[in-house]
PDB file of C-alpha atoms in Angstrom:
ATOM      1  CA  MET A   1      -2.808  29.273 -10.001  1.00  0.00           C
ATOM      2  CA  THR A   2       0.724  28.834  -8.640  1.00  0.00           C
ATOM      3  CA  ASP A   3       3.728  27.787 -10.713  1.00  0.00           C
ATOM      4  CA  ALA A   4       3.749  24.437  -8.877  1.00  0.00           C
ATOM      5  CA  THR A   5       0.109  23.786  -9.756  1.00  0.00           C
ATOM      6  CA  ARG A   6       0.745  24.696 -13.412  1.00  0.00           C
ATOM      7  CA  ARG A   7       3.665  22.258 -13.503  1.00  0.00           C
ATOM      8  CA  ILE A   8       1.583  19.485 -11.969  1.00  0.00           C
ATOM      9  CA  ASP A   9      -1.363  20.126 -14.301  1.00  0.00           C
ATOM     10  CA  LYS A  10       0.974  19.977 -17.287  1.00  0.00           C
ATOM     11  CA  ALA A  11       2.482  16.683 -16.106  1.00  0.00           C
ATOM     12  CA  LEU A  12      -0.983  15.198 -15.498  1.00  0.00           C
ATOM     13  CA  ASP A  13      -2.115  16.317 -18.963  1.00  0.00           C
ATOM     14  CA  LYS A  14       0.870  14.568 -20.513  1.00  0.00           C
ATOM     15  CA  ALA A  15       0.254  11.417 -18.488  1.00  0.00           C
ATOM     16  CA  GLU A  16      -3.368  11.292 -19.662  1.00  0.00           C
ATOM     17  CA  GLN A  17      -2.309  11.813 -23.260  1.00  0.00           C
ATOM     18  CA  ALA A  18       0.162   8.963 -22.922  1.00  0.00           C
ATOM     19  CA  LEU A  19      -2.656   6.752 -21.601  1.00  0.00           C
ATOM     20  CA  GLU A  20      -4.771   7.669 -24.620  1.00  0.00           C
ATOM     21  CA  ARG A  21      -1.923   6.547 -26.884  1.00  0.00           C
ATOM     22  CA  LEU A  22      -1.696   3.360 -24.862  1.00  0.00           C
ATOM     23  CA  ASP A  23      -5.418   2.729 -25.364  1.00  0.00           C
ATOM     24  CA  ALA A  24      -4.916   3.237 -29.093  1.00  0.00           C
ATOM     25  CA  ILE A  25      -2.165   0.659 -29.416  1.00  0.00           C
ATOM     26  CA  HIS A  26      -4.185  -1.815 -27.336  1.00  0.00           C
ATOM     27  CA  GLY A  27      -7.015  -1.680 -29.851  1.00  0.00           C
ATOM     28  CA  ALA A  28      -8.092  -4.815 -31.671  1.00  0.00           C
ATOM     29  CA  ASP A  29      -6.623  -3.578 -34.954  1.00  0.00           C
ATOM     30  CA  SER A  30      -3.296  -2.505 -33.464  1.00  0.00           C
ATOM     31  CA  ALA A  31      -0.106  -4.104 -34.721  1.00  0.00           C
ATOM     32  CA  ALA A  32       1.933  -2.851 -31.773  1.00  0.00           C
ATOM     33  CA  SER A  33       4.176  -5.458 -30.198  1.00  0.00           C
ATOM     34  CA  ALA A  34       4.052  -6.396 -26.526  1.00  0.00           C
ATOM     35  CA  ASP A  35       7.309  -4.484 -25.966  1.00  0.00           C
ATOM     36  CA  GLU A  36       5.897  -1.368 -27.628  1.00  0.00           C
ATOM     37  CA  ARG A  37       2.838  -1.520 -25.390  1.00  0.00           C
ATOM     38  CA  LEU A  38       4.985  -1.920 -22.287  1.00  0.00           C
ATOM     39  CA  GLY A  39       7.115   1.009 -23.401  1.00  0.00           C
ATOM     40  CA  GLN A  40       4.065   3.228 -23.772  1.00  0.00           C
ATOM     41  CA  ALA A  41       2.789   2.163 -20.334  1.00  0.00           C
ATOM     42  CA  ALA A  42       6.181   2.967 -18.799  1.00  0.00           C
ATOM     43  CA  GLU A  43       6.181   6.402 -20.469  1.00  0.00           C
ATOM     44  CA  SER A  44       2.788   7.238 -19.001  1.00  0.00           C
ATOM     45  CA  SER A  45       3.863   6.053 -15.553  1.00  0.00           C
ATOM     46  CA  GLU A  46       7.063   8.081 -15.700  1.00  0.00           C
ATOM     47  CA  LEU A  47       5.156  11.210 -16.691  1.00  0.00           C
ATOM     48  CA  LEU A  48       2.766  10.686 -13.799  1.00  0.00           C
ATOM     49  CA  SER A  49       5.617  10.255 -11.331  1.00  0.00           C
ATOM     50  CA  SER A  50       7.095  13.570 -12.462  1.00  0.00           C
ATOM     51  CA  VAL A  51       4.445  15.469 -10.470  1.00  0.00           C
ATOM     52  CA  TRP A  52       6.408  14.689  -7.298  1.00  0.00           C
ATOM     53  CA  ALA A  53       9.119  17.156  -6.403  1.00  0.00           C
ATOM     54  CA  THR A  54      10.746  14.298  -4.483  1.00  0.00           C
ATOM     55  CA  PRO A  55       9.551  10.684  -4.893  1.00  0.00           C
ATOM     56  CA  PRO A  56       7.662   9.363  -1.846  1.00  0.00           C
ATOM     57  CA  SER A  57       9.947   6.313  -1.860  1.00  0.00           C
ATOM     58  CA  GLU A  58      12.770   8.698  -0.917  1.00  0.00           C
ATOM     59  CA  ARG A  59      11.049  11.589   0.840  1.00  0.00           C
ATOM     60  CA  LEU A  60       8.959   9.510   3.247  1.00  0.00           C
ATOM     61  CA  LYS A  61      11.246   6.539   3.890  1.00  0.00           C
ATOM     62  CA  PHE A  62      12.173   6.146   7.536  1.00  0.00           C
ATOM     63  CA  GLY A  63      15.859   6.737   8.124  1.00  0.00           C
ATOM     64  CA  ASP A  64      18.453   7.843  10.654  1.00  0.00           C
ATOM     65  CA  GLY A  65      17.262  10.850  12.599  1.00  0.00           C
ATOM     66  CA  TRP A  66      13.586  10.310  11.730  1.00  0.00           C
ATOM     67  CA  ARG A  67      11.330  11.032  14.680  1.00  0.00           C
ATOM     68  CA  LEU A  68       7.685  10.023  14.458  1.00  0.00           C
ATOM     69  CA  ALA A  69       6.863  12.726  16.966  1.00  0.00           C
ATOM     70  CA  ASP A  70       8.006  15.289  14.381  1.00  0.00           C
ATOM     71  CA  ALA A  71       5.626  14.066  11.648  1.00  0.00           C
ATOM     72  CA  ILE A  72       3.145  16.779  10.658  1.00  0.00           C
ATOM     73  CA  GLY A  73      -0.190  15.178   9.852  1.00  0.00           C
ATOM     74  CA  GLY A  74      -1.371  18.039   7.637  1.00  0.00           C
ATOM     75  CA  ALA A  75       1.809  18.261   5.546  1.00  0.00           C
ATOM     76  CA  THR A  76       2.107  17.049   1.940  1.00  0.00           C
ATOM     77  CA  PRO A  77       5.856  16.432   1.484  1.00  0.00           C
ATOM     78  CA  GLY A  78       6.991  16.225  -2.125  1.00  0.00           C
ATOM     79  CA  PHE A  79       3.609  17.171  -3.608  1.00  0.00           C
ATOM     80  CA  HIS A  80       3.092  20.887  -4.196  1.00  0.00           C
ATOM     81  CA  GLY A  81      -0.387  20.750  -5.694  1.00  0.00           C
ATOM     82  CA  ASP A  82      -3.792  21.040  -4.058  1.00  0.00           C
ATOM     83  CA  LYS A  83      -6.557  18.546  -3.314  1.00  0.00           C
ATOM     84  CA  ALA A  84      -7.938  18.705  -6.862  1.00  0.00           C
ATOM     85  CA  ASP A  85      -4.493  17.899  -8.268  1.00  0.00           C
ATOM     86  CA  GLY A  86      -4.109  15.037  -5.813  1.00  0.00           C
ATOM     87  CA  GLU A  87      -7.466  13.503  -6.660  1.00  0.00           C
ATOM     88  CA  ARG A  88      -6.743  13.772 -10.372  1.00  0.00           C
ATOM     89  CA  PHE A  89      -3.413  12.067  -9.775  1.00  0.00           C
ATOM     90  CA  ILE A  90      -5.150   9.211  -7.914  1.00  0.00           C
ATOM     91  CA  ARG A  91      -7.645   8.714 -10.751  1.00  0.00           C
ATOM     92  CA  ILE A  92      -4.934   8.475 -13.422  1.00  0.00           C
ATOM     93  CA  SER A  93      -2.709   6.320 -11.240  1.00  0.00           C
ATOM     94  CA  ALA A  94      -5.601   3.941 -10.478  1.00  0.00           C
ATOM     95  CA  ASP A  95      -6.004   3.392 -14.228  1.00  0.00           C
ATOM     96  CA  GLN A  96      -2.309   2.610 -14.562  1.00  0.00           C
ATOM     97  CA  ILE A  97      -2.307   0.331 -11.516  1.00  0.00           C
ATOM     98  CA  ALA A  98      -5.170  -1.662 -13.040  1.00  0.00           C
ATOM     99  CA  ARG A  99      -3.106  -2.186 -16.192  1.00  0.00           C
ATOM    100  CA  TYR A 100       0.023  -3.220 -14.303  1.00  0.00           C
ATOM    101  CA  GLN A 101      -2.043  -5.451 -12.038  1.00  0.00           C
ATOM    102  CA  ARG A 102      -3.116  -7.459 -15.109  1.00  0.00           C
ATOM    103  CA  LEU A 103       0.530  -7.782 -16.125  1.00  0.00           C
ATOM    104  CA  LEU A 104       1.506  -8.957 -12.641  1.00  0.00           C
ATOM    105  CA  TYR A 105      -1.369 -11.449 -12.530  1.00  0.00           C
ATOM    106  CA  ALA A 106      -0.539 -12.864 -15.964  1.00  0.00           C
ATOM    107  CA  ASN A 107       3.050 -13.480 -14.906  1.00  0.00           C
ATOM    108  CA  GLY A 108       1.894 -15.182 -11.723  1.00  0.00           C
ATOM    109  CA  LEU A 109      -0.295 -17.574 -13.696  1.00  0.00           C
ATOM    110  CA  LYS A 110       2.705 -18.480 -15.833  1.00  0.00           C
ATOM    111  CA  GLY A 111       4.947 -19.369 -12.911  1.00  0.00           C
ATOM    112  CA  ALA A 112       6.637 -16.090 -11.916  1.00  0.00           C
ATOM    113  CA  ARG A 113       6.984 -15.505  -8.165  1.00  0.00           C
ATOM    114  CA  ASN A 114       6.419 -11.731  -8.285  1.00  0.00           C
ATOM    115  CA  ARG A 115       3.764 -10.393  -5.930  1.00  0.00           C
ATOM    116  CA  VAL A 116       3.117  -7.411  -3.660  1.00  0.00           C
ATOM    117  CA  LEU A 117       2.345  -7.102   0.048  1.00  0.00           C
ATOM    118  CA  ILE A 118       1.069  -3.738   1.309  1.00  0.00           C
ATOM    119  CA  ILE A 119       1.076  -3.285   5.089  1.00  0.00           C
ATOM    120  CA  LEU A 120      -1.068  -0.421   6.382  1.00  0.00           C
ATOM    121  CA  GLN A 121      -0.656   0.700   9.969  1.00  0.00           C
ATOM    122  CA  GLY A 122      -1.802   3.772  11.844  1.00  0.00           C
ATOM    123  CA  MET A 123      -3.878   4.967  14.745  1.00  0.00           C
ATOM    124  CA  ASP A 124      -7.663   4.663  14.605  1.00  0.00           C
ATOM    125  CA  ALA A 125      -9.281   6.994  12.040  1.00  0.00           C
ATOM    126  CA  SER A 126      -6.057   7.345  10.039  1.00  0.00           C
ATOM    127  CA  GLY A 127      -7.840   6.293   6.836  1.00  0.00           C
ATOM    128  CA  LYS A 128      -6.577   2.757   6.241  1.00  0.00           C
ATOM    129  CA  GLY A 129      -9.856   1.311   4.978  1.00  0.00           C
ATOM    130  CA  SER A 130     -10.910   4.136   2.682  1.00  0.00           C
ATOM    131  CA  LEU A 131      -7.406   4.309   1.231  1.00  0.00           C
ATOM    132  CA  VAL A 132      -7.741   0.814  -0.214  1.00  0.00           C
ATOM    133  CA  LYS A 133     -11.017   1.687  -1.918  1.00  0.00           C
ATOM    134  CA  HIS A 134      -9.521   4.710  -3.692  1.00  0.00           C
ATOM    135  CA  VAL A 135      -6.178   3.230  -4.718  1.00  0.00           C
ATOM    136  CA  PHE A 136      -7.786   0.121  -6.232  1.00  0.00           C
ATOM    137  CA  ARG A 137     -10.898   1.800  -7.633  1.00  0.00           C
ATOM    138  CA  GLN A 138     -10.199   0.371 -11.105  1.00  0.00           C
ATOM    139  CA  GLY A 139      -8.457  -2.832 -10.057  1.00  0.00           C
ATOM    140  CA  ASN A 140      -9.682  -6.349 -10.731  1.00  0.00           C
ATOM    141  CA  PRO A 141     -10.830  -8.178  -7.565  1.00  0.00           C
ATOM    142  CA  MET A 142      -9.279 -11.283  -9.110  1.00  0.00           C
ATOM    143  CA  GLY A 143      -5.726 -10.648  -8.020  1.00  0.00           C
ATOM    144  CA  ILE A 144      -6.302  -8.454  -4.946  1.00  0.00           C
ATOM    145  CA  HIS A 145      -6.552  -9.879  -1.441  1.00  0.00           C
ATOM    146  CA  TYR A 146      -7.553  -7.658   1.494  1.00  0.00           C
ATOM    147  CA  HIS A 147      -7.356  -8.785   5.097  1.00  0.00           C
ATOM    148  CA  GLY A 148      -7.851  -6.902   8.341  1.00  0.00           C
ATOM    149  CA  PHE A 149      -6.117  -8.165  11.479  1.00  0.00           C
ATOM    150  CA  GLY A 150      -7.855  -7.686  14.807  1.00  0.00           C
ATOM    151  CA  ALA A 151      -7.050  -9.096  18.206  1.00  0.00           C
ATOM    152  CA  PRO A 152      -5.839 -12.722  17.845  1.00  0.00           C
ATOM    153  CA  SER A 153      -8.522 -15.371  18.213  1.00  0.00           C
ATOM    154  CA  GLU A 154      -8.146 -18.265  20.612  1.00  0.00           C
ATOM    155  CA  GLU A 155      -7.015 -20.471  17.726  1.00  0.00           C
ATOM    156  CA  GLU A 156      -4.480 -17.878  16.569  1.00  0.00           C
ATOM    157  CA  ARG A 157      -3.060 -17.446  20.074  1.00  0.00           C
ATOM    158  CA  ALA A 158      -2.406 -21.180  20.152  1.00  0.00           C
ATOM    159  CA  HIS A 159       0.065 -20.768  17.254  1.00  0.00           C
ATOM    160  CA  ASP A 160       3.183 -18.734  16.620  1.00  0.00           C
ATOM    161  CA  PHE A 161       2.376 -15.031  16.098  1.00  0.00           C
ATOM    162  CA  LEU A 162       3.288 -15.233  12.385  1.00  0.00           C
ATOM    163  CA  TRP A 163       0.974 -18.178  11.737  1.00  0.00           C
ATOM    164  CA  ARG A 164      -2.106 -16.100  10.959  1.00  0.00           C
ATOM    165  CA  VAL A 165      -0.080 -13.740   8.780  1.00  0.00           C
ATOM    166  CA  GLU A 166       1.447 -16.505   6.669  1.00  0.00           C
ATOM    167  CA  ARG A 167      -2.053 -17.771   5.837  1.00  0.00           C
ATOM    168  CA  GLU A 168      -2.968 -14.445   4.221  1.00  0.00           C
ATOM    169  CA  LEU A 169       0.169 -13.773   2.153  1.00  0.00           C
ATOM    170  CA  PRO A 170      -0.297 -12.982  -1.559  1.00  0.00           C
ATOM    171  CA  ARG A 171      -0.094 -15.791  -4.065  1.00  0.00           C
ATOM    172  CA  PRO A 172       2.210 -15.299  -7.072  1.00  0.00           C
ATOM    173  CA  GLY A 173       0.800 -12.540  -9.267  1.00  0.00           C
ATOM    174  CA  TRP A 174      -1.438 -11.174  -6.508  1.00  0.00           C
ATOM    175  CA  ILE A 175      -1.488  -7.992  -4.418  1.00  0.00           C
ATOM    176  CA  ALA A 176      -2.326  -8.454  -0.736  1.00  0.00           C
ATOM    177  CA  VAL A 177      -3.296  -5.552   1.521  1.00  0.00           C
ATOM    178  CA  PHE A 178      -3.007  -5.953   5.287  1.00  0.00           C
ATOM    179  CA  ASP A 179      -5.072  -3.551   7.396  1.00  0.00           C
ATOM    180  CA  ARG A 180      -2.899  -3.914  10.511  1.00  0.00           C
ATOM    181  CA  SER A 181      -0.507  -6.844  10.585  1.00  0.00           C
ATOM    182  CA  HIS A 182       2.090  -8.833  12.534  1.00  0.00           C
ATOM    183  CA  TYR A 183       3.359  -5.515  13.890  1.00  0.00           C
ATOM    184  CA  GLU A 184       0.355  -5.389  16.200  1.00  0.00           C
ATOM    185  CA  ASP A 185       1.906  -8.394  17.966  1.00  0.00           C
ATOM    186  CA  VAL A 186       4.816  -6.189  19.008  1.00  0.00           C
ATOM    187  CA  VAL A 187       3.144  -2.829  19.551  1.00  0.00           C
ATOM    188  CA  MET A 188       0.195  -4.002  21.651  1.00  0.00           C
ATOM    189  CA  PRO A 189       2.232  -5.908  24.256  1.00  0.00           C
ATOM    190  CA  HIS A 190       4.756  -3.061  24.256  1.00  0.00           C
ATOM    191  CA  VAL A 191       2.066  -0.496  25.110  1.00  0.00           C
ATOM    192  CA  TRP A 192      -0.235  -2.562  27.282  1.00  0.00           C
ATOM    193  CA  GLY A 193       2.126  -5.093  28.865  1.00  0.00           C
ATOM    194  CA  THR A 194       0.039  -8.076  27.776  1.00  0.00           C
ATOM    195  CA  LEU A 195       3.174 -10.184  27.280  1.00  0.00           C
ATOM    196  CA  PRO A 196       6.504 -10.158  29.087  1.00  0.00           C
ATOM    197  CA  GLU A 197       9.156  -8.138  27.281  1.00  0.00           C
ATOM    198  CA  GLU A 198      11.393 -11.179  26.855  1.00  0.00           C
ATOM    199  CA  GLU A 199       8.610 -12.715  24.755  1.00  0.00           C
ATOM    200  CA  TRP A 200       7.665  -9.832  22.451  1.00  0.00           C
ATOM    201  CA  ARG A 201      11.029  -8.102  21.960  1.00  0.00           C
ATOM    202  CA  PRO A 202      12.687 -11.014  20.051  1.00  0.00           C
ATOM    203  CA  ARG A 203       9.864 -10.724  17.536  1.00  0.00           C
ATOM    204  CA  TYR A 204      11.671  -7.801  15.896  1.00  0.00           C
ATOM    205  CA  GLY A 205      14.355 -10.166  14.641  1.00  0.00           C
ATOM    206  CA  ARG A 206      11.785 -12.772  13.638  1.00  0.00           C
ATOM    207  CA  ILE A 207       9.919 -10.169  11.579  1.00  0.00           C
ATOM    208  CA  VAL A 208      13.069  -8.974   9.804  1.00  0.00           C
ATOM    209  CA  ASP A 209      13.981 -12.559   8.873  1.00  0.00           C
ATOM    210  CA  PHE A 210      10.403 -13.257   7.766  1.00  0.00           C
ATOM    211  CA  GLU A 211      10.299 -10.207   5.503  1.00  0.00           C
ATOM    212  CA  ARG A 212      13.771 -10.896   4.117  1.00  0.00           C
ATOM    213  CA  ASP A 213      12.662 -14.371   3.047  1.00  0.00           C
ATOM    214  CA  LEU A 214       9.562 -12.916   1.398  1.00  0.00           C
ATOM    215  CA  ALA A 215      11.562 -10.300  -0.501  1.00  0.00           C
ATOM    216  CA  GLN A 216      14.102 -12.864  -1.700  1.00  0.00           C
ATOM    217  CA  ASP A 217      11.212 -14.974  -2.985  1.00  0.00           C
ATOM    218  CA  GLY A 218       9.889 -12.187  -5.224  1.00  0.00           C
ATOM    219  CA  CYS A 219       7.500 -10.360  -2.903  1.00  0.00           C
ATOM    220  CA  ALA A 220       7.683  -6.555  -2.947  1.00  0.00           C
ATOM    221  CA  ILE A 221       6.847  -5.275   0.552  1.00  0.00           C
ATOM    222  CA  ILE A 222       5.376  -1.791   0.972  1.00  0.00           C
ATOM    223  CA  LYS A 223       5.066  -0.765   4.628  1.00  0.00           C
ATOM    224  CA  ILE A 224       3.011   2.346   5.372  1.00  0.00           C
ATOM    225  CA  PHE A 225       2.397   4.117   8.656  1.00  0.00           C
ATOM    226  CA  LEU A 226      -0.381   6.695   8.299  1.00  0.00           C
ATOM    227  CA  ALA A 227       0.608   9.518  10.648  1.00  0.00           C
ATOM    228  CA  VAL A 228      -2.652  11.211  11.583  1.00  0.00           C
ATOM    229  CA  SER A 229      -2.609  14.027  14.119  1.00  0.00           C
ATOM    230  CA  PRO A 230      -4.575  13.833  17.396  1.00  0.00           C
ATOM    231  CA  GLU A 231      -6.617  16.825  16.228  1.00  0.00           C
ATOM    232  CA  GLU A 232      -7.637  15.115  12.981  1.00  0.00           C
ATOM    233  CA  GLN A 233      -8.452  11.896  14.800  1.00  0.00           C
ATOM    234  CA  LEU A 234     -10.689  13.871  17.165  1.00  0.00           C
ATOM    235  CA  ARG A 235     -12.517  15.389  14.209  1.00  0.00           C
ATOM    236  CA  HIS A 236     -13.230  11.942  12.783  1.00  0.00           C
ATOM    237  CA  PHE A 237     -14.289  10.528  16.143  1.00  0.00           C
ATOM    238  CA  LEU A 238     -16.781  13.359  16.670  1.00  0.00           C
ATOM    239  CA  GLY A 239     -18.063  12.828  13.146  1.00  0.00           C
ATOM    240  CA  ARG A 240     -18.727   9.192  13.930  1.00  0.00           C
ATOM    241  CA  LEU A 241     -20.710  10.162  17.015  1.00  0.00           C
ATOM    242  CA  ASP A 242     -22.859  12.568  14.996  1.00  0.00           C
ATOM    243  CA  ASP A 243     -23.504  10.217  12.055  1.00  0.00           C
ATOM    244  CA  PRO A 244     -25.766   7.234  12.870  1.00  0.00           C
ATOM    245  CA  THR A 245     -24.412   5.350   9.861  1.00  0.00           C
ATOM    246  CA  LYS A 246     -20.955   5.406  11.456  1.00  0.00           C
ATOM    247  CA  HIS A 247     -21.798   4.439  15.017  1.00  0.00           C
ATOM    248  CA  TRP A 248     -20.643   0.902  14.299  1.00  0.00           C
ATOM    249  CA  LYS A 249     -17.124   2.201  13.714  1.00  0.00           C
ATOM    250  CA  PHE A 250     -16.715   3.469  17.258  1.00  0.00           C
ATOM    251  CA  ALA A 251     -15.609   1.451  20.286  1.00  0.00           C
ATOM    252  CA  MET A 252     -14.628   2.469  23.812  1.00  0.00           C
ATOM    253  CA  SER A 253     -11.225   0.919  23.164  1.00  0.00           C
ATOM    254  CA  ASP A 254     -10.622   3.733  20.650  1.00  0.00           C
ATOM    255  CA  LEU A 255     -10.584   6.167  23.579  1.00  0.00           C
ATOM    256  CA  ASP A 256      -8.247   3.938  25.572  1.00  0.00           C
ATOM    257  CA  ALA A 257      -5.752   3.984  22.708  1.00  0.00           C
ATOM    258  CA  ARG A 258      -6.125   7.749  22.323  1.00  0.00           C
ATOM    259  CA  ASP A 259      -5.339   8.212  26.017  1.00  0.00           C
ATOM    260  CA  ARG A 260      -2.056   6.332  25.432  1.00  0.00           C
ATOM    261  CA  TRP A 261      -1.096   8.294  22.297  1.00  0.00           C
ATOM    262  CA  ASP A 262       2.465   9.074  23.385  1.00  0.00           C
ATOM    263  CA  ASP A 263       3.046   5.459  24.392  1.00  0.00           C
ATOM    264  CA  TYR A 264       1.910   4.291  20.961  1.00  0.00           C
ATOM    265  CA  MET A 265       4.169   6.798  19.209  1.00  0.00           C
ATOM    266  CA  ALA A 266       7.147   5.586  21.263  1.00  0.00           C
ATOM    267  CA  ALA A 267       6.332   1.956  20.461  1.00  0.00           C
ATOM    268  CA  TRP A 268       6.030   2.662  16.730  1.00  0.00           C
ATOM    269  CA  GLN A 269       9.255   4.655  16.763  1.00  0.00           C
ATOM    270  CA  GLU A 270      11.016   1.554  18.065  1.00  0.00           C
ATOM    271  CA  VAL A 271       9.296  -0.608  15.434  1.00  0.00           C
ATOM    272  CA  PHE A 272      10.650   1.610  12.658  1.00  0.00           C
ATOM    273  CA  GLU A 273      14.142   1.637  14.130  1.00  0.00           C
ATOM    274  CA  CYS A 274      14.230  -2.146  14.454  1.00  0.00           C
ATOM    275  CA  THR A 275      12.431  -3.271  11.269  1.00  0.00           C
ATOM    276  CA  SER A 276      12.931  -0.655   8.543  1.00  0.00           C
ATOM    277  CA  THR A 277      15.308  -2.371   6.119  1.00  0.00           C
ATOM    278  CA  ASP A 278      16.548  -1.922   2.558  1.00  0.00           C
ATOM    279  CA  PHE A 279      14.321  -4.775   1.385  1.00  0.00           C
ATOM    280  CA  ALA A 280      11.251  -3.694   3.403  1.00  0.00           C
ATOM    281  CA  PRO A 281      11.524  -0.028   4.422  1.00  0.00           C
ATOM    282  CA  TRP A 282       8.897   1.830   6.405  1.00  0.00           C
ATOM    283  CA  HIS A 283       7.279   4.940   4.920  1.00  0.00           C
ATOM    284  CA  VAL A 284       5.791   7.443   7.375  1.00  0.00           C
ATOM    285  CA  VAL A 285       2.970   9.195   5.520  1.00  0.00           C
ATOM    286  CA  PRO A 286       1.189  12.321   6.839  1.00  0.00           C
ATOM    287  CA  ALA A 287      -2.484  11.393   6.805  1.00  0.00           C
ATOM    288  CA  ASP A 288      -4.588  14.398   7.815  1.00  0.00           C
ATOM    289  CA  ASN A 289      -5.143  15.105   4.104  1.00  0.00           C
ATOM    290  CA  ARG A 290      -6.453  11.769   2.945  1.00  0.00           C
ATOM    291  CA  TRP A 291      -6.109  12.623  -0.705  1.00  0.00           C
ATOM    292  CA  TYR A 292      -2.376  12.993  -0.070  1.00  0.00           C
ATOM    293  CA  SER A 293      -1.907   9.660   1.726  1.00  0.00           C
ATOM    294  CA  ARG A 294      -3.899   7.910  -1.017  1.00  0.00           C
ATOM    295  CA  ALA A 295      -1.734   9.521  -3.693  1.00  0.00           C
ATOM    296  CA  VAL A 296       1.430   8.402  -1.880  1.00  0.00           C
ATOM    297  CA  VAL A 297       0.358   4.772  -1.579  1.00  0.00           C
ATOM    298  CA  SER A 298      -0.802   4.776  -5.199  1.00  0.00           C
ATOM    299  CA  GLU A 299       2.606   6.044  -6.307  1.00  0.00           C
ATOM    300  CA  LEU A 300       4.515   3.540  -4.165  1.00  0.00           C
ATOM    301  CA  LEU A 301       2.448   0.613  -5.437  1.00  0.00           C
ATOM    302  CA  ARG A 302       2.671   1.533  -9.097  1.00  0.00           C
ATOM    303  CA  ASP A 303       6.385   2.208  -8.803  1.00  0.00           C
ATOM    304  CA  ALA A 304       6.928  -1.196  -7.145  1.00  0.00           C
ATOM    305  CA  ILE A 305       5.249  -3.109  -9.977  1.00  0.00           C
ATOM    306  CA  VAL A 306       6.915  -1.049 -12.701  1.00  0.00           C
ATOM    307  CA  GLY A 307      10.245  -1.768 -11.014  1.00  0.00           C
ATOM    308  CA  MET A 308       9.714  -5.514 -11.459  1.00  0.00           C
ATOM    309  CA  ASN A 309      10.383  -5.034 -15.209  1.00  0.00           C
ATOM    310  CA  LEU A 310       7.803  -7.655 -16.150  1.00  0.00           C
ATOM    311  CA  ALA A 311       7.051  -8.659 -19.730  1.00  0.00           C
ATOM    312  CA  TRP A 312       3.829 -10.064 -21.125  1.00  0.00           C
ATOM    313  CA  PRO A 313       4.050 -13.878 -21.077  1.00  0.00           C
ATOM    314  CA  GLY A 314       3.935 -15.535 -24.486  1.00  0.00           C
ATOM    315  CA  PHE A 315       2.176 -18.681 -25.620  1.00  0.00           C
ATOM    316  CA  ASP A 316       2.763 -21.951 -23.800  1.00  0.00           C
ATOM    317  CA  ALA A 317       5.335 -24.189 -25.466  1.00  0.00           C
ATOM    318  CA  ASP A 318       2.663 -26.545 -26.818  1.00  0.00           C
ATOM    319  CA  VAL A 319       0.708 -23.823 -28.639  1.00  0.00           C
ATOM    320  CA  ASP A 320       1.014 -24.126 -32.421  1.00  0.00           C
ATOM    321  CA  LEU A 321      -0.286 -20.784 -33.661  1.00  0.00           C
ATOM    322  CA  GLY A 322      -0.824 -22.062 -37.203  1.00  0.00           C
ATOM    323  CA  GLU A 323      -2.897 -24.993 -35.971  1.00  0.00           C
ATOM    324  CA  VAL A 324      -4.874 -22.729 -33.657  1.00  0.00           C
ATOM    325  CA  ARG A 325      -5.828 -20.414 -36.518  1.00  0.00           C
ATOM    326  CA  ARG A 326      -6.785 -23.314 -38.782  1.00  0.00           C
ATOM    327  CA  ARG A 327      -9.045 -24.824 -36.107  1.00  0.00           C
ATOM    328  CA  LEU A 328     -10.655 -21.507 -35.257  1.00  0.00           C
ATOM    329  CA  GLU A 329     -11.319 -20.676 -38.893  1.00  0.00           C
ATOM    330  CA  ALA A 330     -12.551 -24.121 -39.885  1.00  0.00           C
TER     331      ALA A 330
END
């Protein structure tokens, strides 16, 4: 066992112990206040985050000098443990996300505007769909909205390109996950020439304005590009051909996109340069090791909700606690 693995195991042990204390103060007989419970939850989350040598929000954020072509699909930047450590991290983080999701949802019901939008992009077989299943393994379906965007329908093409996206945005208190998104409406015409450049290029500015308005209205935006290598994609494609239960996942268009790999990378590089902002930055996540990409997204999501500094809503103004107890005990 390496020193890095020992450090990570120790941090994960402490995070689990903190969760056990949190379970104790959430018991029916507990006299812990709402603030004390939030403090214990924050302690556990902070201990869990300490496994990262550098937080993904910093290490993987697109910035000046970032070149998508230099992304190494099999790397695990900022996380020095192995697959077992990563999967243990995901399990603990999923528990914490479920707790913070309830807090977010409760605030949304009481009028707060806080919500989360996760945008997942990547080449075919980069792991977008399975990532959602693992990150939200303990989440409550009430409060999570998942939507996959394919080629626009005839009805959608008759509207502005953001029309179909606006219909799927998270309600207050909810988490929405987009498997592909409005960015397809820039990348696809860029690569394939399906629209004149003077039509698709101004969409960069439209997207930045759209996301700025969302962020100012209380929506945390987490944008992820899963950077899978061509070699790893090939492995998954061949696996789909050999497994009859996965034949439905394969389409000839997957090969067309693979043939244009460099064109796609150039188009996405321009997307990042034009739309990665302080209020909605892009994170380029190596995705050959799926346990790593899942751990990264789990960390980014949990960190985003913790950063909202939410409190548990109290009783409505018309609730008379004394009267409630008398009526319940009558």
